[in-house]
Coordinates of C-alpha atoms in Angstrom, one line a residue:
V17 CA -11.6 -21.6 -1.3
T18 CA -9.0 -19.0 -0.4
I19 CA -7.5 -17.1 -3.3
E20 CA -3.8 -16.4 -3.0
K21 CA -3.6 -12.6 -3.3
I22 CA -1.0 -11.1 -5.5
T23 CA 1.7 -9.5 -3.4
D24 CA 3.2 -6.1 -4.2
E25 CA 6.5 -7.5 -5.5
N26 CA 4.6 -9.7 -8.0
V27 CA 2.3 -7.0 -9.4
T28 CA 2.9 -6.2 -13.1
V29 CA 0.8 -4.3 -15.6
A30 CA 0.4 -7.5 -17.6
I31 CA -1.1 -9.2 -14.5
V32 CA -3.5 -6.3 -13.8
L33 CA -4.6 -6.2 -17.4
K34 CA -5.2 -10.0 -17.3
F35 CA -7.5 -9.5 -14.3
L36 CA -9.3 -6.6 -16.0
E37 CA -9.9 -8.6 -19.1
G38 CA -11.8 -11.1 -16.9
W39 CA -14.1 -8.4 -15.4
K40 CA -17.2 -6.7 -16.7
P41 CA -19.2 -3.9 -15.2
T42 CA -22.7 -4.9 -14.1
I43 CA -25.7 -3.1 -15.7
R44 CA -27.9 -1.5 -13.1
E45 CA -31.5 -1.3 -14.5
E46 CA -32.2 1.9 -12.5
R47 CA -29.4 3.8 -14.2
K48 CA -30.2 5.7 -17.3
N49 CA -26.8 4.6 -18.9
G50 CA -26.4 1.3 -17.2
F51 CA -23.9 2.4 -14.6
T52 CA -22.0 5.5 -13.3
E53 CA -18.3 5.9 -13.0
K54 CA -18.7 5.5 -9.2
D55 CA -20.6 2.2 -9.7
V56 CA -17.8 0.9 -11.8
Q57 CA -15.2 2.0 -9.3
D58 CA -17.1 0.5 -6.4
E59 CA -17.5 -2.8 -8.1
L60 CA -14.0 -2.9 -9.4
E61 CA -12.6 -2.1 -6.0
I62 CA -14.2 -5.2 -4.5
Y63 CA -12.9 -7.4 -7.4
L64 CA -9.3 -6.0 -7.2
K65 CA -9.1 -6.3 -3.4
K66 CA -10.0 -10.0 -3.8
H67 CA -7.0 -10.6 -6.0
F68 CA -4.4 -8.0 -5.0
Y69 CA -2.8 -7.5 -1.7
S70 CA -2.4 -3.7 -2.0
V71 CA -5.2 -1.7 -3.7
T72 CA -5.5 2.0 -2.9
R73 CA -8.5 3.9 -4.1
E74 CA -8.2 7.7 -4.9
Y75 CA -4.5 7.4 -4.5
A76 CA -2.9 10.8 -4.1
I77 CA 0.0 11.6 -6.5
E78 CA 2.6 14.1 -5.3
G79 CA 2.6 17.5 -6.9
K80 CA 1.5 21.1 -6.3
N81 CA -2.1 20.3 -7.0
V82 CA -2.7 16.9 -5.6
K83 CA -4.1 14.6 -8.3
R84 CA -5.9 11.4 -7.4
I85 CA -5.8 8.4 -9.6
D86 CA -8.7 6.0 -9.2
F87 CA -6.6 3.0 -8.2
D88 CA -3.0 2.2 -7.3
L89 CA -2.0 -1.4 -7.2
G90 CA 1.0 -3.0 -5.5
N91 CA 2.2 0.3 -3.9
G92 CA 3.0 2.1 -7.1
K93 CA 3.5 -0.9 -9.4
A94 CA 0.5 0.0 -11.5
G95 CA -1.9 2.9 -11.8
L96 CA -5.5 2.5 -13.0
E97 CA -7.8 5.3 -14.2
I98 CA -11.4 4.5 -15.0
K99 CA -13.6 6.4 -17.4
L100 CA -17.0 5.9 -18.9
A101 CA -17.2 5.6 -22.7
E102 CA -20.2 7.9 -22.9
N103 CA -18.2 10.6 -21.0
V104 CA -15.1 10.1 -23.2
L105 CA -17.3 10.8 -26.2
K106 CA -18.3 14.2 -24.9
E107 CA -16.6 17.2 -26.4
G108 CA -13.4 18.0 -24.5
E109 CA -13.6 15.0 -22.2
G110 CA -11.2 12.9 -24.2
D111 CA -8.6 15.7 -24.0
R112 CA -9.1 15.9 -20.3
V113 CA -8.4 12.2 -20.0
I114 CA -5.2 12.7 -22.0
G115 CA -4.2 15.6 -19.8
Q116 CA -4.7 13.5 -16.7
M117 CA -2.8 10.6 -18.2
I118 CA 0.2 12.9 -19.0
K119 CA 0.2 14.3 -15.4
Y120 CA 0.0 10.8 -13.9
M121 CA 2.9 9.6 -16.0
H122 CA 5.0 12.6 -15.3
R123 CA 4.5 12.5 -11.6
K124 CA 4.3 8.8 -10.8
Y125 CA 3.6 6.2 -13.4
S126 CA 6.4 6.8 -15.8
N127 CA 7.5 3.2 -16.0
D128 CA 5.1 1.9 -18.6
N129 CA 2.7 1.2 -15.7
L130 CA -0.4 3.3 -16.2
I131 CA -3.6 1.8 -17.4
I132 CA -6.6 3.8 -18.8
A133 CA -9.7 1.7 -18.6
V134 CA -12.9 2.8 -20.4
A135 CA -16.2 1.1 -19.4
G136 CA -19.0 0.9 -21.9
F137 CA -21.0 -1.2 -24.3
S138 CA -20.1 -3.1 -27.4
E139 CA -21.3 -0.3 -29.7
H140 CA -18.7 2.0 -28.1
T141 CA -15.9 -0.2 -29.3
R142 CA -16.7 0.8 -32.9
N143 CA -16.4 4.5 -32.1
T144 CA -13.6 6.4 -33.8
V145 CA -13.1 8.7 -30.7
I146 CA -12.5 5.6 -28.5
H147 CA -10.1 4.2 -31.2
E148 CA -8.2 7.4 -31.3
M149 CA -7.9 7.6 -27.6
K150 CA -6.6 4.0 -27.5
E151 CA -4.0 4.8 -30.1
F152 CA -2.9 8.0 -28.3
V153 CA -2.7 6.2 -24.9
E154 CA -0.5 3.4 -26.4
V155 CA 1.7 5.8 -28.4
N156 CA 2.4 7.5 -25.1
K157 CA 3.6 4.3 -23.5
A158 CA 0.5 3.7 -21.3
H159 CA -2.0 0.9 -21.6
F160 CA -5.6 1.0 -22.7
I161 CA -8.4 -1.5 -22.0
F162 CA -12.1 -1.4 -22.8
L163 CA -14.3 -2.9 -20.1
K164 CA -17.3 -4.1 -21.9
A165 CA -20.5 -4.4 -19.9
R166 CA -22.2 -7.8 -19.6
N167 CA -25.1 -6.9 -21.9
H168 CA -27.0 -3.8 -23.0
K169 CA -29.9 -2.7 -20.8

């Protein structure tokens, strides 16, 4: 069965979010916390490339200090940054994510087309830090999605 890949002109944030809602990170038994950010990125890259015609990993965003967003889809139609819930909960890390988000929106994804995806477990979804981040992301006209792992290790 060949899957019709989504071409650049048809890429929207809503479509990307729909595909992300249907995806869950795999728990790796050998990992202390189930998975690393790189595990999630590697696995997600394979999934996204199955469904989207243009997927660029570590996409460079113009600017004096070149910033790299985890994924660009549809040649600038949507930007996707992946974070681990456990990292977001660390002191200062949430603020770093917000700083990155603002830079990405300022330099490239200013058209309501930036997605911040946080990967973790169901217990993280009840955490106030995660809730506050979601609110902040959405107030700033970006999109937030929680990627809940298949099951806890």
